[in-house]
mmCIF file of C-alpha atoms and ligand atoms in Angstrom:
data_model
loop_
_atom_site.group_PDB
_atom_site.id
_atom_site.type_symbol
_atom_site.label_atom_id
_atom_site.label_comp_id
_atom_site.label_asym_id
_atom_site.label_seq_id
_atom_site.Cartn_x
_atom_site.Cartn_y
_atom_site.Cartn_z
ATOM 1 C CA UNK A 24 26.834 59.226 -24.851
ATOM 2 C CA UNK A 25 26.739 58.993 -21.161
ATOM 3 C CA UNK A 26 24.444 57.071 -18.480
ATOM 4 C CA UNK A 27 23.652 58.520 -14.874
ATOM 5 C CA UNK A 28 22.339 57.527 -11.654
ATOM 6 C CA UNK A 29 20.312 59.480 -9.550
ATOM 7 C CA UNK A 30 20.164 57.239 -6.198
ATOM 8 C CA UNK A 31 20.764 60.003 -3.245
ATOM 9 C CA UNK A 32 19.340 57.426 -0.913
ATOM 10 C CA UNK A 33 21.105 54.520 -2.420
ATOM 11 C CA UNK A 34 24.515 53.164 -2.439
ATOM 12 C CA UNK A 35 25.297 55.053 -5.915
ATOM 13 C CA UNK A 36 28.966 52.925 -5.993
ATOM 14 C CA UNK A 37 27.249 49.504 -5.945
ATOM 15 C CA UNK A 38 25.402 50.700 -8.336
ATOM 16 C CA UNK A 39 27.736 52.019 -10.796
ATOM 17 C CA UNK A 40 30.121 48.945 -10.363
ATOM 18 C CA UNK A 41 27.509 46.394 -11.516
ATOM 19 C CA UNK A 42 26.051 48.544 -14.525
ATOM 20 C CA UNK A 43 29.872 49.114 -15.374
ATOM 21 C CA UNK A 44 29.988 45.636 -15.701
ATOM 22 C CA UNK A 45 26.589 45.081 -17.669
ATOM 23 C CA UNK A 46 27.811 47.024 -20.120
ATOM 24 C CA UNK A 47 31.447 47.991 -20.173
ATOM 25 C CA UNK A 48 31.077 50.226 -22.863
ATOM 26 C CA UNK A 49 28.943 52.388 -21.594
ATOM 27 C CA UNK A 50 30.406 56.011 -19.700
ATOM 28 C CA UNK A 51 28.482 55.668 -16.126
ATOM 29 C CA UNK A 52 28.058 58.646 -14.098
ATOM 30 C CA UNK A 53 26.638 59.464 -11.019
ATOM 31 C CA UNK A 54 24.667 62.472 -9.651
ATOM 32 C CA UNK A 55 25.604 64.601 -7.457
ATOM 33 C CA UNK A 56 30.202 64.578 -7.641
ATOM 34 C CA UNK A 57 30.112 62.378 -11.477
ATOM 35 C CA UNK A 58 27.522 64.859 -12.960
ATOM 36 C CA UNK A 59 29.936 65.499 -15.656
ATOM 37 C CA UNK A 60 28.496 67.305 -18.975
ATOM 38 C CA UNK A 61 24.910 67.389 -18.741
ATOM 39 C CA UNK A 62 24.400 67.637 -22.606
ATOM 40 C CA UNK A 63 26.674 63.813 -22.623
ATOM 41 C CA UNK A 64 23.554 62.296 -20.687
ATOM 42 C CA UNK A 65 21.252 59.887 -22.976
ATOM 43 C CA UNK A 66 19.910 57.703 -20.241
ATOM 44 C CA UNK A 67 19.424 57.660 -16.740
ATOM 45 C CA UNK A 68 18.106 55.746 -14.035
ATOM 46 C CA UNK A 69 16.810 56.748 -11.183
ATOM 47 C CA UNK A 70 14.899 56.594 -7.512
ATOM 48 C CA UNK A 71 14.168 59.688 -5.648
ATOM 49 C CA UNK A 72 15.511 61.994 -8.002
ATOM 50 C CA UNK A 73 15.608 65.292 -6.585
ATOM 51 C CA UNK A 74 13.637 68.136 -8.004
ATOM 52 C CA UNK A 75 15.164 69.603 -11.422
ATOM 53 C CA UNK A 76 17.930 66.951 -12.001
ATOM 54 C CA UNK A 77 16.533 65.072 -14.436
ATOM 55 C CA UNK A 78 15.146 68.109 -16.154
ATOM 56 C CA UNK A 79 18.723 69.254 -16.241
ATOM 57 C CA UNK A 80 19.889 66.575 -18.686
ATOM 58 C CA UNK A 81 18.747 68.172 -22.520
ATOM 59 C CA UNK A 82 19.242 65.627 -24.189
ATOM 60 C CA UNK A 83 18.112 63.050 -21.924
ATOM 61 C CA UNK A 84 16.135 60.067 -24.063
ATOM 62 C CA UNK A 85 14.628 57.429 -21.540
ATOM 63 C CA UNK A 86 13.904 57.407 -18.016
ATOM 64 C CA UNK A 87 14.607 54.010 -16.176
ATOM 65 C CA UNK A 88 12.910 53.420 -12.313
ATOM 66 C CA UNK A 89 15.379 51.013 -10.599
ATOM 67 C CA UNK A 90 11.875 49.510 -9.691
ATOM 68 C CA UNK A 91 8.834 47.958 -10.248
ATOM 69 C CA UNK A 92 7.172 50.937 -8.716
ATOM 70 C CA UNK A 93 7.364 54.260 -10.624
ATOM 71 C CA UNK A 94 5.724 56.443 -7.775
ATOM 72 C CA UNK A 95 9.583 57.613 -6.403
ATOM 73 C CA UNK A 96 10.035 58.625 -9.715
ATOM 74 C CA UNK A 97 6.325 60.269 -10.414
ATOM 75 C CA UNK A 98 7.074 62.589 -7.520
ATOM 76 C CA UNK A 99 9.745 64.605 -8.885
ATOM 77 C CA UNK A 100 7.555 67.729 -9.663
ATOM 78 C CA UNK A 101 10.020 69.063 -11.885
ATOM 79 C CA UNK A 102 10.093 65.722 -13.774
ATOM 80 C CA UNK A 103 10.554 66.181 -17.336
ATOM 81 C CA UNK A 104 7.857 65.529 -19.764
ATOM 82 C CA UNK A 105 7.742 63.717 -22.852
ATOM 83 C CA UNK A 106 10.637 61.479 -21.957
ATOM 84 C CA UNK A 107 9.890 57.512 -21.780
ATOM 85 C CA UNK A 108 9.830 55.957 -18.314
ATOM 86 C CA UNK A 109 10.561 52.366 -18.427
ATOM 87 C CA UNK A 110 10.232 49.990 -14.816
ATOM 88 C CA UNK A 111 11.740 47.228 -13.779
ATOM 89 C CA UNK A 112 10.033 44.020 -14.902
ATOM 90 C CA UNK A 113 12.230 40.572 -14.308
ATOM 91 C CA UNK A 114 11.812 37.633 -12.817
ATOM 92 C CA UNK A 115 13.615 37.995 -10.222
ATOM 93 C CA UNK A 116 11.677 40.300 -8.878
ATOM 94 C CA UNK A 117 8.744 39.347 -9.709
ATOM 95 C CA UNK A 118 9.884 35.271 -7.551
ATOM 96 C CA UNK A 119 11.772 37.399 -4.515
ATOM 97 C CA UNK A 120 8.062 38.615 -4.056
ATOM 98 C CA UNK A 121 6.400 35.674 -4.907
ATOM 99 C CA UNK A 122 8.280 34.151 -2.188
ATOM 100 C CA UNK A 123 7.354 37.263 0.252
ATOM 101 C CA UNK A 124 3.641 36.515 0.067
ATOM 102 C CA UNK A 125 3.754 32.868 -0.167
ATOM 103 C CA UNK A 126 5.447 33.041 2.701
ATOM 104 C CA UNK A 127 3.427 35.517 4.866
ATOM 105 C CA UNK A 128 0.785 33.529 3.810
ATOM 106 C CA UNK A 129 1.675 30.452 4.831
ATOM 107 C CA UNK A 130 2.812 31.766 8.075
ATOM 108 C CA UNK A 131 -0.725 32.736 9.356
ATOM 109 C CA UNK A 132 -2.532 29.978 7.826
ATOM 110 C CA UNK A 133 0.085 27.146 9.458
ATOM 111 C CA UNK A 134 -0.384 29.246 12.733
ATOM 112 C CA UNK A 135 3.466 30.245 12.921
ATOM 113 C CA UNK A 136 3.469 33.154 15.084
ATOM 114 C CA UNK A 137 1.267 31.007 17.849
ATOM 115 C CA UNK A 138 3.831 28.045 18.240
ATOM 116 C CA UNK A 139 6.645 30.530 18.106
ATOM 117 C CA UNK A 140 5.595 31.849 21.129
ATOM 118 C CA UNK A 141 4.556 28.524 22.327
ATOM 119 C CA UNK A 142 8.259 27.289 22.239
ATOM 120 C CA UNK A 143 9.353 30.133 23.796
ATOM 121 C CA UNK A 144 7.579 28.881 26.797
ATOM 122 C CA UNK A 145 8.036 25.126 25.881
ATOM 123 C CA UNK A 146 4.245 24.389 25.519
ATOM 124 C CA UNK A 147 3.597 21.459 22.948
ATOM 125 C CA UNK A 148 -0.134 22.601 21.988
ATOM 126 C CA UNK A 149 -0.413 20.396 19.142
ATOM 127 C CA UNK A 150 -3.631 22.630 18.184
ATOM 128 C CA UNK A 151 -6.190 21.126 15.134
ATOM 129 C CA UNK A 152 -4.958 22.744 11.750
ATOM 130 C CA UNK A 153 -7.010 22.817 8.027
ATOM 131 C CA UNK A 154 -6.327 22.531 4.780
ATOM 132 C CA UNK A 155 -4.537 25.416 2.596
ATOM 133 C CA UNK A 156 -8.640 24.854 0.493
ATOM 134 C CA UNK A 157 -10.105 26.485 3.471
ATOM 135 C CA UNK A 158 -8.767 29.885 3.136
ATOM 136 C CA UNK A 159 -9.697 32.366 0.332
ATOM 137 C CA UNK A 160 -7.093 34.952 -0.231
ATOM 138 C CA UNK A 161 -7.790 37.615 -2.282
ATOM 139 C CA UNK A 162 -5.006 39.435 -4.313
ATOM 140 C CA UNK A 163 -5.147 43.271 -5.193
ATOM 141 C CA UNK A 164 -3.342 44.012 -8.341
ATOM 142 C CA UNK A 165 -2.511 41.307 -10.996
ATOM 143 C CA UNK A 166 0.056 42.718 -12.683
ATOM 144 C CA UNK A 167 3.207 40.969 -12.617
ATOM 145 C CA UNK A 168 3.965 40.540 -9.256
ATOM 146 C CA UNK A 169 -0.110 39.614 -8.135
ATOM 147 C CA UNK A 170 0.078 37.423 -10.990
ATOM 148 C CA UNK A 171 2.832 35.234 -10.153
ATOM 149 C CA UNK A 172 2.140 35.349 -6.457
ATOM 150 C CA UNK A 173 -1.564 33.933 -7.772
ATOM 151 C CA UNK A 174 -0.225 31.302 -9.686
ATOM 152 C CA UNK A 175 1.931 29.787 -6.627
ATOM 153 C CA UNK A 176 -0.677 30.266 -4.333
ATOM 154 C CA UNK A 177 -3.254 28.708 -6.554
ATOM 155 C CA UNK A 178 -0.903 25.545 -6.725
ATOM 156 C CA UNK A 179 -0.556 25.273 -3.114
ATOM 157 C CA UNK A 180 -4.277 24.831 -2.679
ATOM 158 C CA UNK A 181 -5.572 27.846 -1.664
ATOM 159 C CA UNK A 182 -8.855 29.352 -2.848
ATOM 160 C CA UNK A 183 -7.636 32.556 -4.829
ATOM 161 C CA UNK A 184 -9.455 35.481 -6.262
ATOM 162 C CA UNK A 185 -7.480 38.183 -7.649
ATOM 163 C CA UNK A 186 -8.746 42.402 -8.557
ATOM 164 C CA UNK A 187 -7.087 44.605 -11.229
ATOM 165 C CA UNK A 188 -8.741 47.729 -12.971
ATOM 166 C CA UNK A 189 -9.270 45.633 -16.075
ATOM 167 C CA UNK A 190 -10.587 41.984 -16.537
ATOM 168 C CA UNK A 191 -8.184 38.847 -16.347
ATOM 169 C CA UNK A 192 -8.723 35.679 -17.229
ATOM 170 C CA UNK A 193 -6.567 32.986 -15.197
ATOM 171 C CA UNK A 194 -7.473 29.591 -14.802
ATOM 172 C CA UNK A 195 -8.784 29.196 -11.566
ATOM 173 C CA UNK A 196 -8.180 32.546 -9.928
ATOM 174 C CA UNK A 197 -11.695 33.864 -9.830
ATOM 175 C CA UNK A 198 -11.101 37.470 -11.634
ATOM 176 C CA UNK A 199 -12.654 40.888 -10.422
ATOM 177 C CA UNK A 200 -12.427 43.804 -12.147
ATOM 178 C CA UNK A 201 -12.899 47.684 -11.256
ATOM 179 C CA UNK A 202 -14.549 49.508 -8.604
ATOM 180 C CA UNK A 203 -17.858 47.901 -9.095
ATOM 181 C CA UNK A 204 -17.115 44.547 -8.271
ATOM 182 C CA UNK A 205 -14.378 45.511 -5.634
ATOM 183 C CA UNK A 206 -17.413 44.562 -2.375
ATOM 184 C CA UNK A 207 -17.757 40.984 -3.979
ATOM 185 C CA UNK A 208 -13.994 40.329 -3.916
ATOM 186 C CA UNK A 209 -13.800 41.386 0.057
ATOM 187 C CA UNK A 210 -16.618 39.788 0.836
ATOM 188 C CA UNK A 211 -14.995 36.606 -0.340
ATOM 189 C CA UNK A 212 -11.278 37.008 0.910
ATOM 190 C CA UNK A 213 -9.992 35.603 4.162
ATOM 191 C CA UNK A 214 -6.428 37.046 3.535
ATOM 192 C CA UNK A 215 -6.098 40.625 1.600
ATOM 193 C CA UNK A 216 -2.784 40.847 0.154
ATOM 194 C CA UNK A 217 -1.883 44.225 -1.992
ATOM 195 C CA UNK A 218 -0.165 43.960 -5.029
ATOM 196 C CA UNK A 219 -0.924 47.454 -6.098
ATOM 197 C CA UNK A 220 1.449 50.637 -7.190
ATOM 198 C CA UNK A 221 0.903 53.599 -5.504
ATOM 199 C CA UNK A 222 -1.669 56.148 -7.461
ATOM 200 C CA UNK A 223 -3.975 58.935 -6.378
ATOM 201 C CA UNK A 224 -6.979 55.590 -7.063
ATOM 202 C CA UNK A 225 -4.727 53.358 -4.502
ATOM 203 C CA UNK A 226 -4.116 55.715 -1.808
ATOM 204 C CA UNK A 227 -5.637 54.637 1.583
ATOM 205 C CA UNK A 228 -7.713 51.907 -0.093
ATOM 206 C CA UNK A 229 -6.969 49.435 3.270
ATOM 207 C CA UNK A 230 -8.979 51.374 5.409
ATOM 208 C CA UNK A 231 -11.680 50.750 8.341
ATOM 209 C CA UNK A 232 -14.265 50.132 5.864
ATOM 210 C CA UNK A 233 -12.112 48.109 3.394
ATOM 211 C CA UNK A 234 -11.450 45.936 6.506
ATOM 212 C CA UNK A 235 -15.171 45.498 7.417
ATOM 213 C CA UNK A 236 -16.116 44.146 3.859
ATOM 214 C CA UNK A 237 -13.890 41.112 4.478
ATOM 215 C CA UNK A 238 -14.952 37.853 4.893
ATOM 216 C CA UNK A 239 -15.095 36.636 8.246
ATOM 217 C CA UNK A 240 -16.313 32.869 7.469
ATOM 218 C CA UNK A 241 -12.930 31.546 7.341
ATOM 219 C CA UNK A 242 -11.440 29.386 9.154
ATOM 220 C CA UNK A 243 -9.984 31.988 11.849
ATOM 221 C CA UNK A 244 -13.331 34.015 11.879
ATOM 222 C CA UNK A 245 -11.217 37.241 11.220
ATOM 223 C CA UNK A 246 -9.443 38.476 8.447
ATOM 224 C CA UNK A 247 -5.708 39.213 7.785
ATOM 225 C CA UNK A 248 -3.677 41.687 5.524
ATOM 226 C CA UNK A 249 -0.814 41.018 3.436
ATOM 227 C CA UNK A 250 0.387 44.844 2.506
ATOM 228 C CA UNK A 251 3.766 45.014 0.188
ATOM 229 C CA UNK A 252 2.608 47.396 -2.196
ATOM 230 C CA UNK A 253 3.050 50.898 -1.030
ATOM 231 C CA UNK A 254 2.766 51.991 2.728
ATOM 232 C CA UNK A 255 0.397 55.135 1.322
ATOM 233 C CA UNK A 256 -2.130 52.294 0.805
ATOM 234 C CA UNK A 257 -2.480 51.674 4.303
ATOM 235 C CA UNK A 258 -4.335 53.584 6.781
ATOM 236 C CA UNK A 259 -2.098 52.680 9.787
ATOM 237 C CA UNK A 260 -4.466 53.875 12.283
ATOM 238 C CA UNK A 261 -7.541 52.049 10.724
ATOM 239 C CA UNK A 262 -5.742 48.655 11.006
ATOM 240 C CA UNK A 263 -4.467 49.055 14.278
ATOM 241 C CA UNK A 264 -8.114 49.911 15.389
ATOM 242 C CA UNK A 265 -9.509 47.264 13.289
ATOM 243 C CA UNK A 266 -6.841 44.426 15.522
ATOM 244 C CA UNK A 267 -8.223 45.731 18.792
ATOM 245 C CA UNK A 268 -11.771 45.844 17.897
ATOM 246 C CA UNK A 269 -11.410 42.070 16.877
ATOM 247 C CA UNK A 270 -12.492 43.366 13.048
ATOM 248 C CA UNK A 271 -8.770 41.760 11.724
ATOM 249 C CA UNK A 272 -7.009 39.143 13.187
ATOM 250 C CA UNK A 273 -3.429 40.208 12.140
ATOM 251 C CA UNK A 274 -1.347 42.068 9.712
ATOM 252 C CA UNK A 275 2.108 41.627 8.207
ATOM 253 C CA UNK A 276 3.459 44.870 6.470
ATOM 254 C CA UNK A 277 5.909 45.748 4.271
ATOM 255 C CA UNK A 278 5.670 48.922 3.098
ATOM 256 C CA UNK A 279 4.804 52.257 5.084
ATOM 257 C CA UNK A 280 3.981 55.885 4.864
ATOM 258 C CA UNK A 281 7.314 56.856 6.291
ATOM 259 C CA UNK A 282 10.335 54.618 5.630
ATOM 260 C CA UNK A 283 12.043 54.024 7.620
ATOM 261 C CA UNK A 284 9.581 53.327 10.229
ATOM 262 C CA UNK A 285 9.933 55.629 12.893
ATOM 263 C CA UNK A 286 10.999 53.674 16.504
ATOM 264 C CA UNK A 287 8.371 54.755 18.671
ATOM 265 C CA UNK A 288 5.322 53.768 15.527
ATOM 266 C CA UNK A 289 3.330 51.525 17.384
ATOM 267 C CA UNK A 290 3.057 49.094 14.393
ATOM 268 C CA UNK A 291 6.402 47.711 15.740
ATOM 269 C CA UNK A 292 4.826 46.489 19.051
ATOM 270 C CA UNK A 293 2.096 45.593 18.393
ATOM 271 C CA UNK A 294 1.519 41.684 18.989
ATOM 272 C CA UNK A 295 -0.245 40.728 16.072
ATOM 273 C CA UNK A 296 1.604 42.951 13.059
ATOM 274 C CA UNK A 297 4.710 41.150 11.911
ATOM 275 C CA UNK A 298 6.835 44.546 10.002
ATOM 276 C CA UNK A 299 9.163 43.811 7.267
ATOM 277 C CA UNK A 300 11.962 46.868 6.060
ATOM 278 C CA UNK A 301 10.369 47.127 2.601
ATOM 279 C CA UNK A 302 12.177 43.931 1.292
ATOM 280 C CA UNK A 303 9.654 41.633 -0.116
ATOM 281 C CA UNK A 304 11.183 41.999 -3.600
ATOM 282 C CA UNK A 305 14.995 43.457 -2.830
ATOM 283 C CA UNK A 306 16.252 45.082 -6.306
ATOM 284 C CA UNK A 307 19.602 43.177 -6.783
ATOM 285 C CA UNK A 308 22.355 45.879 -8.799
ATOM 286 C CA UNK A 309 23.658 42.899 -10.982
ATOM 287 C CA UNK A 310 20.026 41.580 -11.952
ATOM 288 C CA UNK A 311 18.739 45.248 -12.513
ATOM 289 C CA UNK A 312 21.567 46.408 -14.091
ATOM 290 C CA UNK A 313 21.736 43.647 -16.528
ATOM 291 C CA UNK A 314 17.927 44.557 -17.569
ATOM 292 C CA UNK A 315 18.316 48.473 -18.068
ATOM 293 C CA UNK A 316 21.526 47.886 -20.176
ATOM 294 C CA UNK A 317 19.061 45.021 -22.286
ATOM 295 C CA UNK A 318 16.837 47.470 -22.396
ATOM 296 C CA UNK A 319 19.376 50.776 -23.374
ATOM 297 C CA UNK A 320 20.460 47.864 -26.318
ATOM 298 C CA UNK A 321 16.934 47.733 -27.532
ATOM 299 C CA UNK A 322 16.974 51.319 -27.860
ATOM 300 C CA UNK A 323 19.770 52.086 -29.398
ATOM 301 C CA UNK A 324 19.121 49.243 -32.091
ATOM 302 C CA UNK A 325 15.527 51.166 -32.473
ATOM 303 C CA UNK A 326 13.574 48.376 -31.224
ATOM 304 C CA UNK A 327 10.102 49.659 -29.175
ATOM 305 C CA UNK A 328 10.776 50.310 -25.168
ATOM 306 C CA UNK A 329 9.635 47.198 -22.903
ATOM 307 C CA UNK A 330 7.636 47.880 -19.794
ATOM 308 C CA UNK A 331 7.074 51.553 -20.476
ATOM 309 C CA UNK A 332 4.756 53.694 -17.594
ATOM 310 C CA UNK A 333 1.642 55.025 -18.501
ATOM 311 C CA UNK A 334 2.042 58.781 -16.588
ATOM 312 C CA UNK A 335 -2.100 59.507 -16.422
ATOM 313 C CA UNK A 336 -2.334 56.113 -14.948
ATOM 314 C CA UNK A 337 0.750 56.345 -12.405
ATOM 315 C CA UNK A 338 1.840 52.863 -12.953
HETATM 316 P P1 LIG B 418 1.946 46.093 -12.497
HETATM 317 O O1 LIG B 418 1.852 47.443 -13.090
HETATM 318 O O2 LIG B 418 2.378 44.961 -13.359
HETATM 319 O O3 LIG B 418 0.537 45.693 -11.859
HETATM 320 C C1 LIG B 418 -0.267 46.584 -11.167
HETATM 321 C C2 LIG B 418 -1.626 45.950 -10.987
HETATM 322 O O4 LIG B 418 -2.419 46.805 -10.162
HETATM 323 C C3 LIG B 418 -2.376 45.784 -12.310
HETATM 324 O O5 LIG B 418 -3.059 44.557 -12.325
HETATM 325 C C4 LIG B 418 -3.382 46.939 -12.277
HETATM 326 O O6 LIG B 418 -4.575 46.701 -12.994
HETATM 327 C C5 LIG B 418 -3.667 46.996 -10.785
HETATM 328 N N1 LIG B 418 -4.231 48.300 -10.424
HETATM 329 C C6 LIG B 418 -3.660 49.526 -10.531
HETATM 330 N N2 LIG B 418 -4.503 50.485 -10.101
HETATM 331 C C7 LIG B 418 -5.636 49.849 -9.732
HETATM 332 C C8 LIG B 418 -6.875 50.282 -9.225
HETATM 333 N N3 LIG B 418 -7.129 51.577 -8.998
HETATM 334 N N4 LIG B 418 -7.821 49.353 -8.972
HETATM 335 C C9 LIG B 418 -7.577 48.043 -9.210
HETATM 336 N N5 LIG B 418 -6.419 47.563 -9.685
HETATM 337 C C10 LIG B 418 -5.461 48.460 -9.955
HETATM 338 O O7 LIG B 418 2.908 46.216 -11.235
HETATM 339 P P2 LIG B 418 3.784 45.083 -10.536
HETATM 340 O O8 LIG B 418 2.944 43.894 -10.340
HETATM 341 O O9 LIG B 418 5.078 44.923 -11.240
HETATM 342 O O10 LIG B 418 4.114 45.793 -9.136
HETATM 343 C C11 LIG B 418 3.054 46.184 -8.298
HETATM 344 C C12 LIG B 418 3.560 47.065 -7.178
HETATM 345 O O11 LIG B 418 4.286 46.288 -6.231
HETATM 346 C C13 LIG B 418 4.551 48.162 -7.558
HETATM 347 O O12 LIG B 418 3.908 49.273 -8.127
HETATM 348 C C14 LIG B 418 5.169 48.493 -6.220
HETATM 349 O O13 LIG B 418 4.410 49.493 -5.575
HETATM 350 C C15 LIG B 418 5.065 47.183 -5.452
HETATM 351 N N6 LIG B 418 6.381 46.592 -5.226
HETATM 352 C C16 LIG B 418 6.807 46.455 -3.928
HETATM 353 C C17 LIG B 418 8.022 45.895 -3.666
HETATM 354 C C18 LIG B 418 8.452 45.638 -2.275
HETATM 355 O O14 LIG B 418 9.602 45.232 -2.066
HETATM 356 N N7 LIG B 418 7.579 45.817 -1.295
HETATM 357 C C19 LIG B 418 8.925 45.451 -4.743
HETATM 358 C C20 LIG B 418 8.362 45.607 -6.076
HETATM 359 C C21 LIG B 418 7.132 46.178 -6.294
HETATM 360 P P3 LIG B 418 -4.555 46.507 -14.601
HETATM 361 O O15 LIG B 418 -3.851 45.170 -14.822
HETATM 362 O O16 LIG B 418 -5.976 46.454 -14.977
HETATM 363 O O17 LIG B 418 -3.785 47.660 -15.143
HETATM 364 C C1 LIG B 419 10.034 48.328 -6.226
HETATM 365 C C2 LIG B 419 10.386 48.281 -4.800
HETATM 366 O O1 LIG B 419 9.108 49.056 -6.585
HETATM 367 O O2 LIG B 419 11.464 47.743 -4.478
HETATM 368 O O3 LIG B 419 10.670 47.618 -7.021
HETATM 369 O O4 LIG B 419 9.620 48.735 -3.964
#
């Protein structure tokens, strides 16, 4: 019984070291130069896979996404069917991104950026500030990561609403639910952060007209978006016209269509979009490693996979 790795655009020998030593029994290989005997292969894990690799494995039993997102894996058009794909859920990656929002969110409401540039040219502007109870943000996607992120925010004061595809109930996060009620969360969020995976119902949802159905009584009189869900959710063009039009205030982003973001995108310029290299929640090889070979355990002792994707959903 053999594992693989199928990480072309990851450092596959970082990789390998730490699951060799989450479970030092186990025979890992790597894809392409470790392929090895394809009919070894029980379990794999992968990001990217190339087209007909994982199909190659016959007697390949569970699929493992060295994320929380499954949408590098989804795209494999040759991916095979009928095989379990389990994603990354762990705490750790769940806090690395609660810390990513908490602290993009902070950072606009405390006015950062402004006396950052203020030092610079040694200007004390000692500027009136308000209470974190001001601002409404509104979180899109409370699964685990929107969740969490909720929670902290919630406990630092803010006024948080949160918007899933089914109903939650989370004491005092105000709960939408489906496309029906998606308006009446915009209308009440100051600060739109998205939590969400990437599906054919996510794509381009922060748009022009997203943008426009945001609240504009808070305290800044403009709103701001928080994207570290997938890059295909943004409509790049939309938000930079919404900054200059005065319809959003500022942006910090994450994630993008094209990774890495090409050098001449005018994102990076621009004076109100703070970019981050798609690192709000870094997958760490020894914390990730650890949970696949839990989760290869549970298998093999014929317990039921954890965190398993739902492929007609895409999450
Ligand atoms: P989950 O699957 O736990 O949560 C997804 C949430 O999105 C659920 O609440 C789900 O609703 C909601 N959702 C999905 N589709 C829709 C829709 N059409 N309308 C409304 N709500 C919807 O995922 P995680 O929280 O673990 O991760 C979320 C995403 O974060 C990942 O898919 C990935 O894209 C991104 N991510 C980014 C990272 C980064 O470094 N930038 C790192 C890790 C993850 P419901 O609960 O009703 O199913
Ligand atoms: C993930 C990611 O999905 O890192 O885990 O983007």
């Amino acid at each position: 019984m053999a594992f693989l790795f199928v990480t072309p655009t990851w450092p596959t020998a970082l990789w390998q070291a730490a699951m060799a030593k989450a479970a030092p029994e186990l025979e890992v290989r790597t894809w392409p130069d470790g392929l090895g005997r394809v009919e070894d292969i029980e379990y794999a894990a992968a990001w990217l896979p190339p087209p007909n690799v994982l199909k190659g494995l016959p007697n390949l039993k569970v699929i493992y996404s060295l994320g929380a997102g499954v949408d590098a894996i989804l795209k494999d058009p040759t991916l095979p069917e009928n095989i379990p794909i389990v994603r990354v859920n762990d705490d750790d990656l769940t806090k690395r991104m609660t810390e990513y929002v908490v602290l993009h969110v902070l950072l606009h409401h405390r006015q950062q950026r402004r006396i950052d540039a203020n030092q610079k040219l040694r200007i004390w502007d000692n500027f009136a500030t308000h209470a974190a109870s001001a601002l409404s943000v509104g979180i899109m996607g409370l699964g685990v990561m929107g969740r969490d992120s909720a929670l902290r925010l919630r406990d630092l004061g803010f006024r948080v609403a949160g918007w899933a595809r089914s109903r939650k109930a989370i004491e005092d996060i105000e709960c939408f639910a489906g496309a029906s009620e998606f308006d009446a969360f915009l209308a009440r969020t100051d600060i739109l952060v998205s939590l969400l995976p990437a599906t054919a119902d996510t794509d381009g949802i922060i748009n022009r007209t997203t943008i426009r159905k945001l609240s504009r009584r808070g305290p800044f009189g403009a709103p701001i978006i928080i994207n570290a869900g997938r890059g295909r959710q943004q409509v790049a063009s939309d938000i930079l016209t919404c900054l200059d039009d005065g319809d959003l205030l500022a942006a910090t982003l994450d994630v993008f269509e094209t990774e890495p973001l090409p050098a001449d995108d005018p994102l990076w310029t621009h004076p109100r979009v703070t970019v981050t290299p798609h690192i709000a929640a870094d997958s760490d090889p020894e914390v990730i490693c650890a949970y696949v070979a839990a989760q290869i355990e549970r298998h093999k002792a014929g317990l039921p996979l954890l965190n398993l994707v739902d492929r007609a959903r895409g999450y």
